[in-house]
XYZ file of C-alpha atoms in Angstrom:
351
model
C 88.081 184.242 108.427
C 87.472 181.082 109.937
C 85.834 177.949 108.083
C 84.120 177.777 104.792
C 80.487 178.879 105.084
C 78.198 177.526 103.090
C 77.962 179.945 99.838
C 74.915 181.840 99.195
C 72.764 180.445 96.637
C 72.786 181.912 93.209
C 70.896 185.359 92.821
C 67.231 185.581 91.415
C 67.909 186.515 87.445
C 66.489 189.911 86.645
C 64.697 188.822 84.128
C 61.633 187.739 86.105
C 58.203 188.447 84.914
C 55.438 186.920 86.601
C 52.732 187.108 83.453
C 55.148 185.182 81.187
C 53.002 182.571 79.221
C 54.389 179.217 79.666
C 54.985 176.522 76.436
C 54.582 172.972 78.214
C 55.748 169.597 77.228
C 54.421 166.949 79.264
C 55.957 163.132 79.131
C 52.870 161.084 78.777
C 54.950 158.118 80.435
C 56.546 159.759 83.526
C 54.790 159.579 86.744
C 52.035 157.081 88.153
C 48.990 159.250 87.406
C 47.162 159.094 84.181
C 48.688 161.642 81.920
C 44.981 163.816 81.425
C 44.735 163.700 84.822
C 47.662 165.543 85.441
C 47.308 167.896 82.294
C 43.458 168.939 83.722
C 44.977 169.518 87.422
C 47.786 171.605 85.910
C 45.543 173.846 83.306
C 42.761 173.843 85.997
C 45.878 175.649 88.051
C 46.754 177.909 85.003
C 43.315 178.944 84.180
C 42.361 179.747 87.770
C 45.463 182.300 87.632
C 44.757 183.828 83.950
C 47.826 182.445 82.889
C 48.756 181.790 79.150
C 49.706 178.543 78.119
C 50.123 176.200 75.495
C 50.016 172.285 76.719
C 51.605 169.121 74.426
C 51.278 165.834 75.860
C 53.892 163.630 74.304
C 52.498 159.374 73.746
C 56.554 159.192 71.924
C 59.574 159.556 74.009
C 61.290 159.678 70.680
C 59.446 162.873 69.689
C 60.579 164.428 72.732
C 62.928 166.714 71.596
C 61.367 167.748 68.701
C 58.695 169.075 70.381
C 60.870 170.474 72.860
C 62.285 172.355 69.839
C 58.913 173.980 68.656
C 58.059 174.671 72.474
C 61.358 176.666 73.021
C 60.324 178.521 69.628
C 57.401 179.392 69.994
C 58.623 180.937 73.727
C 61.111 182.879 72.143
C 58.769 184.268 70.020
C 56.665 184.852 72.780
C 58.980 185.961 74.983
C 57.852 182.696 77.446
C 59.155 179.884 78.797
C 59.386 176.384 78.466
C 58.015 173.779 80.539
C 58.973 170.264 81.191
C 56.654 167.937 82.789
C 58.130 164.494 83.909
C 60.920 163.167 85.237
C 64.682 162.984 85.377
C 64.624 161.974 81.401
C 61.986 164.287 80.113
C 63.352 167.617 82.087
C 66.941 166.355 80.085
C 65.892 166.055 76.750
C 63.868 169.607 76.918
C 66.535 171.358 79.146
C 68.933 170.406 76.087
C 66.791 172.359 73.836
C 66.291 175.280 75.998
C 70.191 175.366 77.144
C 71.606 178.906 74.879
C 67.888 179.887 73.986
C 67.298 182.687 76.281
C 64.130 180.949 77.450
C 63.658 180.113 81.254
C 62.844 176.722 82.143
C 59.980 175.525 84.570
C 59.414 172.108 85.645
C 56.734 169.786 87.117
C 58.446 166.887 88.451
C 56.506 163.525 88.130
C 59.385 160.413 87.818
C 60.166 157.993 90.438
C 63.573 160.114 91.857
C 63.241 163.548 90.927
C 66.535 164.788 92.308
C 66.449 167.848 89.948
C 63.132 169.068 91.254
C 63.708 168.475 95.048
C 67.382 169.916 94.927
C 65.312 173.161 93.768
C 61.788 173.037 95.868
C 59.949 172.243 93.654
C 56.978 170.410 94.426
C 56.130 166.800 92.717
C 52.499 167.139 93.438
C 50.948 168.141 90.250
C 48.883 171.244 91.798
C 51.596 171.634 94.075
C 54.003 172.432 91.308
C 51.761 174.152 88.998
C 51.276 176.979 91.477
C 54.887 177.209 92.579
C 55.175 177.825 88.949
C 53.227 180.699 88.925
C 55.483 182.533 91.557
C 58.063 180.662 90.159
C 61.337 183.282 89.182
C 64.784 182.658 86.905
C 67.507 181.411 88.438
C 71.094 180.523 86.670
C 71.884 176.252 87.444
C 74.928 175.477 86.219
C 74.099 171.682 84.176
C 77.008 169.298 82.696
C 78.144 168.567 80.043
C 79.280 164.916 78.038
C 80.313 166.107 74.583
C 77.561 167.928 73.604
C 75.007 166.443 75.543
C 73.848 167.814 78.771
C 73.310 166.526 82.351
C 71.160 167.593 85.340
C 71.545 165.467 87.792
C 74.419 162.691 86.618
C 75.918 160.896 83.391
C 77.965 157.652 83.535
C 79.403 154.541 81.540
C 79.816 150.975 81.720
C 77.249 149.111 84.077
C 74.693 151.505 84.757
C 73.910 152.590 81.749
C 73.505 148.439 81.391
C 71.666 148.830 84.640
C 69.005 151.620 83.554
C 68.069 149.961 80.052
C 67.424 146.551 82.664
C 65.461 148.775 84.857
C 63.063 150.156 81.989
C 62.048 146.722 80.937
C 61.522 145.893 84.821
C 59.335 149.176 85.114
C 56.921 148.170 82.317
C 56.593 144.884 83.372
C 56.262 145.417 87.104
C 55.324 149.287 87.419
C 57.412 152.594 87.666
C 58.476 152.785 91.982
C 61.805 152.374 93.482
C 61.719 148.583 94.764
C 61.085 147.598 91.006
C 64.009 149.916 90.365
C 66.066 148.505 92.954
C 65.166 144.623 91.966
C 66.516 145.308 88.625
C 69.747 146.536 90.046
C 70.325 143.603 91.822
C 68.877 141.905 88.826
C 71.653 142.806 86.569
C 74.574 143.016 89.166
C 74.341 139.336 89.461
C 74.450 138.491 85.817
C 77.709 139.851 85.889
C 80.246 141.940 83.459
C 83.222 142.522 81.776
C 85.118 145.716 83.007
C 86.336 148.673 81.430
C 89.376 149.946 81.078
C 89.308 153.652 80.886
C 92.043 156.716 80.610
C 91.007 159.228 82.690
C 92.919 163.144 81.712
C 91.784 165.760 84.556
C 93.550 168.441 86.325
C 94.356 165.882 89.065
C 96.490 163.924 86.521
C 96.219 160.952 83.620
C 95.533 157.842 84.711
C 94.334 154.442 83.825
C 91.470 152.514 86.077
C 89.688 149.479 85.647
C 85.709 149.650 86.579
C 82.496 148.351 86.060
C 80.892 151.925 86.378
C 82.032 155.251 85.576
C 79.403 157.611 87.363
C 79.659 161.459 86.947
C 77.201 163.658 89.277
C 76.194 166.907 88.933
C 73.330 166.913 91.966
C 74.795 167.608 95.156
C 71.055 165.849 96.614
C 71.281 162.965 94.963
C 75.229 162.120 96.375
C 73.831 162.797 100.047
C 71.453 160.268 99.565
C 73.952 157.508 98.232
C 76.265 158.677 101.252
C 78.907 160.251 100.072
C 80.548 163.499 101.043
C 79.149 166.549 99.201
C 81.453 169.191 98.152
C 79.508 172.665 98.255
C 80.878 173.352 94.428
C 79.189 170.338 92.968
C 76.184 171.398 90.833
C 77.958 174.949 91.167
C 80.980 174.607 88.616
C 82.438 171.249 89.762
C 81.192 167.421 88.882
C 81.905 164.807 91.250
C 83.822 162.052 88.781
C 83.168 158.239 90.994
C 84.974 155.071 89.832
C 83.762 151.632 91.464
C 86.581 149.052 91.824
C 86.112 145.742 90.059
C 84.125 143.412 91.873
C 82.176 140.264 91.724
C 78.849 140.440 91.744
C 78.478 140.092 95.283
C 80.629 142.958 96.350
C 78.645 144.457 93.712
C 75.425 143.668 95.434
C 76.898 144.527 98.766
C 77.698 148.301 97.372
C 73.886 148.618 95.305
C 72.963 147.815 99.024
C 75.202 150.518 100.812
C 74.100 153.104 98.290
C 70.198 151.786 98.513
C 70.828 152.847 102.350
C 72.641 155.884 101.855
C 76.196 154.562 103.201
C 77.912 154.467 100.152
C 80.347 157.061 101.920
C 81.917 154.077 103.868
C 83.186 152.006 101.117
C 86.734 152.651 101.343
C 87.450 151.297 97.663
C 85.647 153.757 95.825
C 87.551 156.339 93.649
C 86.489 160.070 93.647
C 87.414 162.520 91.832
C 86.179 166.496 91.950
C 86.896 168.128 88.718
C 86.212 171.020 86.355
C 86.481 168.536 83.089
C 87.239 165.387 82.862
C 88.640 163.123 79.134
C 87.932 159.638 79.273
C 89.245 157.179 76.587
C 89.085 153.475 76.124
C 92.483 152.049 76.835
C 95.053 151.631 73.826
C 95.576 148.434 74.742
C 92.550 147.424 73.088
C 93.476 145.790 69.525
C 90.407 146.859 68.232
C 89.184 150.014 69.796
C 85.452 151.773 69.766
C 84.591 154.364 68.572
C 81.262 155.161 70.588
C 80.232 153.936 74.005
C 76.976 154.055 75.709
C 76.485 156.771 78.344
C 73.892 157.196 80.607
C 72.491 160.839 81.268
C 69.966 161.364 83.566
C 68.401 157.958 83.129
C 68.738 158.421 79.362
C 70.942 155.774 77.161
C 72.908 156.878 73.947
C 75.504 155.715 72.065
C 78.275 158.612 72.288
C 81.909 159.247 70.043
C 85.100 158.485 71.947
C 86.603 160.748 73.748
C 83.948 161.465 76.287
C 84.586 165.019 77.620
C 82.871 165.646 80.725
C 82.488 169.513 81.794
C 80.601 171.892 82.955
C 78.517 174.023 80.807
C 80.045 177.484 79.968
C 76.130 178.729 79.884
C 73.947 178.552 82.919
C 70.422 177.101 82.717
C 67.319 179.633 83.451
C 65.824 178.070 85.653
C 62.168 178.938 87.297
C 62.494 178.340 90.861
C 59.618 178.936 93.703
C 59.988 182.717 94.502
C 58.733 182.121 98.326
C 57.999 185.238 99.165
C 55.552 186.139 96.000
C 51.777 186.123 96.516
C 49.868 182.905 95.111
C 49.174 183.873 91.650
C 46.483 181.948 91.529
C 44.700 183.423 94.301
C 44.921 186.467 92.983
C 43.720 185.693 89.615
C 40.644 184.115 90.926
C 40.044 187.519 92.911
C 40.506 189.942 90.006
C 37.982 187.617 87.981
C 35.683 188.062 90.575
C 36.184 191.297 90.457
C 35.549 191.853 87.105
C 38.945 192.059 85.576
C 37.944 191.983 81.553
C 41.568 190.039 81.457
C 41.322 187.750 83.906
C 40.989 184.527 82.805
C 41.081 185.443 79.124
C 44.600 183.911 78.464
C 44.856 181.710 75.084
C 45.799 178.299 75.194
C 45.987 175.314 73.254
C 46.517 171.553 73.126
């Protein structure tokens, strides 16, 4: 056979009932548009199409996961799914909960990037989203992992995570859109660093590589934009592992800008590595070693334990994906209340 063809994308899990009801968490923070806003668009939606749900709008990032936690049981006892409405952050910290529970995951995409949504179709119009949703049907996404903590769309060390704590503070100052994001890049490129000095263990070999930025992706999207070759397996059971040279902050500027403009592909000094797992230490040459390190997943900073093992989950992800060819659920709700369907419409929910 001649070539590689691009593989088929991974089959529609059987489990897919349409009347599911759906347990939402929605980041008060993520997105431009006042949080009720979107929560009346989105159960406006869900109503329309007799759909159960339960709605928690979350005013504390820190609670996030805790409420991810009683949305995830409350599914399972249910037999629903979870939803995650937000961005790149929020649709982390509740996929982490719902990775292993059996529960699908749906999201409604509403941060500044969204890679994980648009790699999957899915709308980041409010309405949009909500009624992909409701035609929405499991599929398996294979999500990292760094130690026990899971990625969607990237994890990394070193200056970006430096980078994305800079950027927050720039965001509430300024406002969350992607020239305040990419003013606070530049921002803390030019206050300059002090490299890292990492031991890298893959299948490719051990190694030792000095970097400002260690930068692990998982979202084939998100490397096309930057400009850099994409590798069919990535996202599909291989992570692409990127190590930026040492620079000054100029080159450092001059390769934000490359990436800014998608030609990140045509700096020659960049290391790339495709790998199943990848260990990173810090170098023993430190006389005082630590013990943790800061990584960056999906725009979220936490201090992790040394050795950082980098991998791909063993479990796949459930998650709800726009079944194209299904009827608007909506739509057809609306028509069997007008038609005096006793049910229609009827569907609990709560907030």
């Amino acid at each position: 056979m001649l070539g590689n063809p691009e593989p088929d994308p991974p089959p529609i899990h059987p489990m897919s009932d349409p009347t599911l009801p759906l347990f939402i968490v929605m980041n008060a923070g993520s997105g431009s548009t006042a949080a009720d806003d979107r929560r009346a668009v989105l159960e406006s939606v869900l109503d329309e199409a007799g759909r159960a749900h339960e709605t928690v709008v979350v005013a504390d990032p820190s609670t996030l996961p805790a409420e991810a936690r009683r949305a995830v049981a409350r599914a399972r006892a249910a037999g629903g799914a979870v939803v995650a409405a937000g961005g790149d952050g929020t649709i982390n910290a509740v996929a982490q909960q719902v990775l292993g529970s059996g529960c699908p995951l749906g999201i409604l995409p509403q941060g500044t990037f969204n890679y994980f949504g648009r790699t999957h179709g899915i709308p980041t119009d409010i309405e949009a989203a909500a009624r992909a949703l409701l035609r929405a049907r499991p599929r398996p996404i294979r999500v990292g992992l760094v130690n026990d903590r899971i990625f969607l769309v990237n994890a990394s060390v070193g200056l970006y995570p430096e980078l994305l704590q800079d950027r927050e503070w720039w965001k509430q100052r300024y406002g969350r859109n992607r020239f305040v994001a990419l003013l606070a890049a530049l921002s803390t490129v030019l206050r300059g660093y002090r490299p890292l000095r990492l031991e890298l263990d893959s299948a490719h070999g051990s190694g030792t590589v000095r970097t400002p930025t260690l930068f692990v992706g998982n979202n084939p999207l998100q490397l096309e934009r930057l400009g850099l070759p994409v590798d069919t397996a990535i996202g599909e059971g291989r992570l692409a592992a990127i190590v930026v040279p040492p620079l000054g902050p100029l080159g450092l500027v001059g390769l934000a800008l490359r990436g800014a403009f998608g030609e990140l592909g045509s700096a020659q000094t960049l290391l790339r590595l495709d790998v199943e797992q990848l260990v990173v230490r810090r170098s023993r040459l430190r006389l005082r070693p630590r013990r943790r390190i800061d990584v960056a997943t999906d725009g979220e900073v936490a201090p992790l334990p040394l050795p950082l093992r980098f991998r791909v989950a063993p479990e796949p992800l459930l998650l709800l994906v726009p079944d194209r060819e299904a009827p608007d659920e909506a739509q057809d709700g609306a028509a069997r209340v007008a038609g005096g369907d006793p049910a229609a419409g009827a569907a609990p929910r709560a907030g």
